[in-house]
Amino acid sequence: MGKYIKKHFVIYATTVFIGIVFSVVNIYMAFLLNQVIDVVIAKDFSTFYYTIGKTILYFVCITVCYYLYLLLVKRTIKVVLRDLRYDVFKGIISQNYNSFYSVNTADYISSISNDINIIEETYLIPSIYGIQQVGILLGAFAALLSLSPIITICLLMCVLLAMFFPSLYSRVLQKRQKKYSEQLSNFTKLSKDYFSGFEVIKSFNLLDNIFQKFSIENTLLANMKMKKDNAFNINESISFFFSFFSQLLILLVGAYLILVDNITIGMLVAIIQLSNNFVNPISNVMQAFSKVKSTRPIRDKLSVYASYYTDDKINNRVIVFNDKITLNNVCFSHDDKSKFQLQCINLSIPKGGKYVIVGASGSGKSTLINLITGRETNYKGEILIDNIPICDIGEMALNQLIAINHQDVFLFEGTIKDNISLFQEWDQDKIDIALINSGVKKFLPDLNEYIDTYVGENGNKLSGGQKQKIALARAFLQEKPILILDEGTSAIDMQTAFDIENKLLHDSNLTLITITHRLSSELLSQYDKIIVLENGAIKEVGSYQNVIQSNDLTDFFKHKYE
């Protein structure tokens, strides 16, 4: 959090300064009370009217000061949380594929919403107000010393006790805060899962089961919040006890001092007022300290997320695909203990080549694509583009070379144009060409808003085929030299899919890699090579004629790929 305070040091320092000014002005209230009461007892009317005028001016000044202080506090919180939330989001999105998917995405949502709120309520607000309370405390202490050193000593004894007991409880607060954050994250995961599975829940009449499970998690969250709140309640109750005890002590000691003519009644009222300005801030500071300390696990987690972002311009340099994609003795497993999902893959795909990957489910087709695109990194061997290892190319540069279209298409909540242009500015002629080549142009007249039609959450207002055409249009618009179709036309009607792939096969500048279960013999024969995968290994690589004539593959193609 320190770097955000440094970044906005001017407004932070101004807030602290105005807070100190407010503290000093607030302390002066005790002296006004002293003057008013002593003037009333003395029945000095001339001084009384003067004191009234001074009191009115005082309340105007303190009100303005307080408003300005609150305004600056909110401004400080705004800019700090804005930058923190942005850095956390930027860090999360900047992770590589393996790191990103190692955590449930609901935990990310919880971090930029629930955890940020906890940071505001339990770290920023207490820490900012805590500084202001320290200002009041110091001012009250100096004023008390000037009025009565004896009472000041009594207060210090109470303060030492008030500081000792809450400090013992800080670890409990920290643990409760951490558990509450974890439970919030679990609750967010569960809610996201149920909302995503709405269709399954309704189709299989699972409402009663889901209600029961949700009720259990909801109760756990409520109980955990209660435990967290109760821990803070105990801490605040301890502080309250010492605050009340100190006030009672001041009243009794002050009454004795009046009896022995050591102080006046007006001074006693001023001392009581100052003691409140001394004891209450100590209680508030101790509570704020406990709250701030309790957020340590959350701050550490957010700091880790924010640290994922690196602006690595060297590894993300712009490169051009001129030669070939090469895989040398590539083996892959999801972790060191698992058996290899891909075994000793040796493959070379030249620029402009048209390759189709076939194989039974689980044979390693998608895994091979994930390796080529850099989505999987836990491999042995070499994967090179133009003889440069893809790990040295960098994720951003690699993404500039390769476009990939999956069977399941994700669409952002926006319009068709937004999802094709990906919120970037493009020449209209290029957009029109992409609409035609992808088949999007054909279904646009059926929509009320044409290309500005709202697609809904993840494109739920469109059919699967329409979504795949939009995904193809965005790929065509980007004009990347390498295109991978991972069942990317499976939901499109046969004729349109044929026309699209036929165009791609005749684009001499495009390197095309296709995974499909629906290729016709006419299209299959146009590919330069067919890669047959079986049990994580390449069984055969060859032209359509060579592969189809293999005795052990004839039935394979007839029954599964035609």
Tab-separated table of N, CA, C and O in Angstrom, residues 295-358:
chain	number	residue	atom	x	y	z
A	295	THR	N	-5.603	-6.845	8.209
A	295	THR	CA	-5.718	-6.951	6.754
A	295	THR	C	-4.422	-7.433	6.097
A	295	THR	O	-4.367	-7.515	4.872
A	296	ARG	N	-3.429	-7.758	6.877
A	296	ARG	CA	-2.131	-8.159	6.311
A	296	ARG	C	-2.248	-9.313	5.303
A	296	ARG	O	-1.682	-9.230	4.194
A	297	PRO	N	-2.967	-10.402	5.612
A	297	PRO	CA	-3.075	-11.485	4.624
A	297	PRO	C	-3.729	-11.031	3.318
A	297	PRO	O	-3.317	-11.463	2.233
A	298	ILE	N	-4.736	-10.169	3.421
A	298	ILE	CA	-5.426	-9.691	2.220
A	298	ILE	C	-4.513	-8.786	1.413
A	298	ILE	O	-4.436	-8.882	0.186
A	299	ARG	N	-3.794	-7.902	2.102
A	299	ARG	CA	-2.872	-7.014	1.399
A	299	ARG	C	-1.769	-7.806	0.708
A	299	ARG	O	-1.362	-7.479	-0.415
A	300	ASP	N	-1.304	-8.866	1.350
A	300	ASP	CA	-0.264	-9.710	0.746
A	300	ASP	C	-0.795	-10.385	-0.521
A	300	ASP	O	-0.097	-10.452	-1.541
A	301	LYS	N	-2.032	-10.880	-0.449
A	301	LYS	CA	-2.616	-11.551	-1.629
A	301	LYS	C	-2.782	-10.576	-2.793
A	301	LYS	O	-2.407	-10.889	-3.928
A	302	LEU	N	-3.299	-9.384	-2.508
A	302	LEU	CA	-3.484	-8.391	-3.559
A	302	LEU	C	-2.139	-7.940	-4.128
A	302	LEU	O	-2.020	-7.684	-5.330
A	303	SER	N	-1.150	-7.857	-3.264
A	303	SER	CA	0.187	-7.471	-3.720
A	303	SER	C	0.764	-8.508	-4.676
A	303	SER	O	1.412	-8.164	-5.665
A	304	VAL	N	0.520	-9.776	-4.382
A	304	VAL	CA	0.995	-10.851	-5.266
A	304	VAL	C	0.305	-10.746	-6.623
A	304	VAL	O	0.956	-10.831	-7.671
A	305	TYR	N	-1.004	-10.563	-6.615
A	305	TYR	CA	-1.729	-10.426	-7.878
A	305	TYR	C	-1.205	-9.237	-8.686
A	305	TYR	O	-0.989	-9.337	-9.896
A	306	ALA	N	-1.006	-8.100	-8.016
A	306	ALA	CA	-0.546	-6.899	-8.708
A	306	ALA	C	0.856	-7.077	-9.282
A	306	ALA	O	1.201	-6.471	-10.298
A	307	SER	N	1.666	-7.931	-8.645
A	307	SER	CA	3.065	-8.104	-9.067
A	307	SER	C	3.199	-8.947	-10.332
A	307	SER	O	4.276	-9.009	-10.920
A	308	TYR	N	2.105	-9.605	-10.765
A	308	TYR	CA	2.195	-10.460	-11.953
A	308	TYR	C	2.474	-9.651	-13.215
A	308	TYR	O	3.018	-10.171	-14.180
A	309	TYR	N	2.070	-8.383	-13.215
A	309	TYR	CA	2.247	-7.584	-14.427
A	309	TYR	C	3.694	-7.142	-14.573
A	309	TYR	O	4.291	-6.585	-13.650
A	310	THR	N	4.271	-7.404	-15.732
A	310	THR	CA	5.610	-6.911	-16.065
A	310	THR	C	5.571	-6.342	-17.476
A	310	THR	O	5.093	-6.996	-18.408
A	311	ASP	N	6.075	-5.156	-17.622
A	311	ASP	CA	6.101	-4.507	-18.929
A	311	ASP	C	7.391	-4.897	-19.639
A	311	ASP	O	8.337	-4.125	-19.736
A	312	ASP	N	7.408	-6.148	-20.146
A	312	ASP	CA	8.620	-6.702	-20.739
A	312	ASP	C	8.635	-6.425	-22.242
A	312	ASP	O	8.164	-7.218	-23.046
A	313	LYS	N	9.177	-5.285	-22.629
A	313	LYS	CA	9.160	-4.889	-24.033
A	313	LYS	C	10.165	-5.686	-24.865
A	313	LYS	O	10.015	-5.819	-26.065
A	314	ILE	N	11.196	-6.217	-24.206
A	314	ILE	CA	12.191	-6.993	-24.952
A	314	ILE	C	11.595	-8.313	-25.417
A	314	ILE	O	11.685	-8.704	-26.575
A	315	ASN	N	10.954	-9.043	-24.483
A	315	ASN	CA	10.376	-10.333	-24.828
A	315	ASN	C	9.087	-10.209	-25.620
A	315	ASN	O	8.609	-11.193	-26.160
A	316	ASN	N	8.521	-9.016	-25.674
A	316	ASN	CA	7.292	-8.823	-26.425
A	316	ASN	C	7.533	-7.951	-27.654
A	316	ASN	O	6.709	-7.147	-28.031
A	317	ARG	N	8.690	-8.144	-28.257
A	317	ARG	CA	9.018	-7.392	-29.452
A	317	ARG	C	8.178	-7.900	-30.631
A	317	ARG	O	7.669	-9.022	-30.619
A	318	VAL	N	8.057	-7.083	-31.644
A	318	VAL	CA	7.302	-7.467	-32.836
A	318	VAL	C	8.188	-8.325	-33.728
A	318	VAL	O	9.325	-7.969	-34.032
A	319	ILE	N	7.684	-9.503	-34.117
A	319	ILE	CA	8.447	-10.363	-35.023
A	319	ILE	C	7.572	-10.700	-36.226
A	319	ILE	O	6.354	-10.547	-36.197
A	320	VAL	N	8.205	-11.178	-37.272
A	320	VAL	CA	7.505	-11.535	-38.511
A	320	VAL	C	7.734	-13.018	-38.779
A	320	VAL	O	8.842	-13.524	-38.614
A	321	PHE	N	6.681	-13.706	-39.170
A	321	PHE	CA	6.777	-15.137	-39.474
A	321	PHE	C	7.211	-15.305	-40.927
A	321	PHE	O	6.480	-14.984	-41.858
A	322	ASN	N	8.433	-15.825	-41.111
A	322	ASN	CA	8.992	-15.937	-42.458
A	322	ASN	C	9.290	-17.356	-42.894
A	322	ASN	O	9.391	-17.628	-44.093
A	323	ASP	N	9.439	-18.297	-41.947
A	323	ASP	CA	9.974	-19.606	-42.323
A	323	ASP	C	9.072	-20.768	-41.910
A	323	ASP	O	8.289	-21.272	-42.703
A	324	LYS	N	9.138	-21.180	-40.641
A	324	LYS	CA	8.407	-22.392	-40.253
A	324	LYS	C	8.227	-22.485	-38.742
A	324	LYS	O	8.905	-21.803	-37.964
A	325	ILE	N	7.282	-23.341	-38.359
A	325	ILE	CA	7.087	-23.736	-36.962
A	325	ILE	C	7.717	-25.106	-36.797
A	325	ILE	O	7.459	-26.016	-37.597
A	326	THR	N	8.554	-25.255	-35.767
A	326	THR	CA	9.276	-26.512	-35.580
A	326	THR	C	9.096	-27.032	-34.165
A	326	THR	O	9.223	-26.280	-33.193
A	327	LEU	N	8.830	-28.329	-34.044
A	327	LEU	CA	8.787	-29.013	-32.752
A	327	LEU	C	9.819	-30.130	-32.781
A	327	LEU	O	9.757	-31.016	-33.656
A	328	ASN	N	10.779	-30.087	-31.877
A	328	ASN	CA	11.841	-31.080	-31.806
A	328	ASN	C	11.752	-31.865	-30.501
A	328	ASN	O	11.941	-31.304	-29.416
A	329	ASN	N	11.429	-33.162	-30.613
A	329	ASN	CA	11.386	-34.062	-29.450
A	329	ASN	C	10.581	-33.462	-28.289
A	329	ASN	O	11.031	-33.435	-27.141
A	330	VAL	N	9.397	-32.975	-28.590
A	330	VAL	CA	8.565	-32.331	-27.579
A	330	VAL	C	7.750	-33.373	-26.818
A	330	VAL	O	7.020	-34.176	-27.412
A	331	CYS	N	7.896	-33.359	-25.492
A	331	CYS	CA	7.099	-34.204	-24.605
A	331	CYS	C	6.388	-33.283	-23.611
A	331	CYS	O	6.934	-32.274	-23.184
A	332	PHE	N	5.183	-33.671	-23.239
A	332	PHE	CA	4.405	-32.800	-22.349
A	332	PHE	C	3.621	-33.612	-21.333
A	332	PHE	O	3.052	-34.657	-21.638
A	333	SER	N	3.609	-33.078	-20.103
A	333	SER	CA	2.709	-33.584	-19.062
A	333	SER	C	2.268	-32.392	-18.235
A	333	SER	O	2.957	-31.377	-18.173
A	334	HIS	N	1.112	-32.507	-17.584
A	334	HIS	CA	0.579	-31.384	-16.815
A	334	HIS	C	1.395	-31.099	-15.563
A	334	HIS	O	1.405	-29.986	-15.054
A	335	ASP	N	2.079	-32.103	-15.055
A	335	ASP	CA	3.009	-31.892	-13.948
A	335	ASP	C	4.084	-32.966	-14.019
A	335	ASP	O	4.000	-33.910	-14.816
A	336	ASP	N	5.104	-32.834	-13.175
A	336	ASP	CA	6.255	-33.731	-13.244
A	336	ASP	C	5.909	-35.180	-12.909
A	336	ASP	O	6.613	-36.116	-13.305
A	337	LYS	N	4.833	-35.392	-12.155
A	337	LYS	CA	4.490	-36.741	-11.714
A	337	LYS	C	3.573	-37.475	-12.696
A	337	LYS	O	3.404	-38.681	-12.605
A	338	SER	N	2.944	-36.720	-13.624
A	338	SER	CA	2.018	-37.341	-14.558
A	338	SER	C	2.765	-37.975	-15.722
A	338	SER	O	3.866	-37.557	-16.086
A	339	LYS	N	2.141	-38.972	-16.322
A	339	LYS	CA	2.724	-39.546	-17.536
A	339	LYS	C	2.538	-38.554	-18.674
A	339	LYS	O	1.637	-37.712	-18.656
A	340	PHE	N	3.380	-38.654	-19.681
A	340	PHE	CA	3.335	-37.696	-20.782
A	340	PHE	C	2.031	-37.820	-21.576
A	340	PHE	O	1.635	-38.912	-21.973
A	341	GLN	N	1.363	-36.649	-21.799
A	341	GLN	CA	0.202	-36.629	-22.674
A	341	GLN	C	0.625	-36.562	-24.151
A	341	GLN	O	-0.098	-36.994	-25.021
A	342	LEU	N	1.793	-35.980	-24.377
A	342	LEU	CA	2.400	-35.985	-25.711
A	342	LEU	C	3.806	-36.551	-25.596
A	342	LEU	O	4.551	-36.207	-24.674
A	343	GLN	N	4.181	-37.387	-26.567
A	343	GLN	CA	5.460	-38.086	-26.466
A	343	GLN	C	6.281	-37.902	-27.739
A	343	GLN	O	5.840	-38.260	-28.832
A	344	CYS	N	7.456	-37.296	-27.560
A	344	CYS	CA	8.450	-37.171	-28.636
A	344	CYS	C	7.836	-36.692	-29.955
A	344	CYS	O	7.920	-37.374	-30.984
A	345	ILE	N	7.226	-35.511	-29.907
A	345	ILE	CA	6.615	-34.940	-31.109
A	345	ILE	C	7.685	-34.226	-31.924
A	345	ILE	O	8.350	-33.303	-31.443
A	346	ASN	N	7.852	-34.643	-33.161
A	346	ASN	CA	8.745	-33.979	-34.112
A	346	ASN	C	7.908	-33.544	-35.309
A	346	ASN	O	7.266	-34.374	-35.966
A	347	LEU	N	7.913	-32.246	-35.565
A	347	LEU	CA	7.008	-31.716	-36.582
A	347	LEU	C	7.559	-30.417	-37.132
A	347	LEU	O	8.146	-29.614	-36.401
A	348	SER	N	7.346	-30.199	-38.429
A	348	SER	CA	7.745	-28.944	-39.062
A	348	SER	C	6.596	-28.467	-39.957
A	348	SER	O	6.136	-29.207	-40.833
A	349	ILE	N	6.123	-27.245	-39.704
A	349	ILE	CA	5.024	-26.666	-40.488
A	349	ILE	C	5.550	-25.404	-41.166
A	349	ILE	O	5.799	-24.391	-40.510
A	350	PRO	N	5.758	-25.438	-42.476
A	350	PRO	CA	6.325	-24.270	-43.166
A	350	PRO	C	5.311	-23.152	-43.308
A	350	PRO	O	4.097	-23.361	-43.224
A	351	LYS	N	5.817	-21.940	-43.531
A	351	LYS	CA	4.963	-20.776	-43.769
A	351	LYS	C	4.070	-21.049	-44.982
A	351	LYS	O	4.552	-21.519	-46.019
A	352	GLY	N	2.800	-20.765	-44.833
A	352	GLY	CA	1.842	-20.998	-45.916
A	352	GLY	C	1.327	-22.419	-45.974
A	352	GLY	O	0.460	-22.724	-46.800
A	353	GLY	N	1.817	-23.294	-45.101
A	353	GLY	CA	1.385	-24.692	-45.109
A	353	GLY	C	-0.026	-24.863	-44.585
A	353	GLY	O	-0.503	-24.075	-43.768
A	354	LYS	N	-0.690	-25.892	-45.081
A	354	LYS	CA	-2.057	-26.213	-44.643
A	354	LYS	C	-2.025	-27.615	-44.029
A	354	LYS	O	-1.836	-28.611	-44.739
A	355	TYR	N	-2.212	-27.684	-42.712
A	355	TYR	CA	-2.090	-28.946	-41.981
A	355	TYR	C	-3.386	-29.218	-41.211
A	355	TYR	O	-3.979	-28.296	-40.630
A	356	VAL	N	-3.811	-30.464	-41.203
A	356	VAL	CA	-4.983	-30.867	-40.445
A	356	VAL	C	-4.560	-31.934	-39.437
A	356	VAL	O	-3.786	-32.840	-39.759
A	357	ILE	N	-5.021	-31.782	-38.209
A	357	ILE	CA	-4.685	-32.715	-37.135
A	357	ILE	C	-5.918	-33.553	-36.827
A	357	ILE	O	-7.000	-33.009	-36.557
A	358	VAL	N	-5.777	-34.865	-36.867
A	358	VAL	CA	-6.892	-35.762	-36.581
A	358	VAL	C	-6.468	-36.758	-35.517
A	358	VAL	O	-5.282	-36.987	-35.285
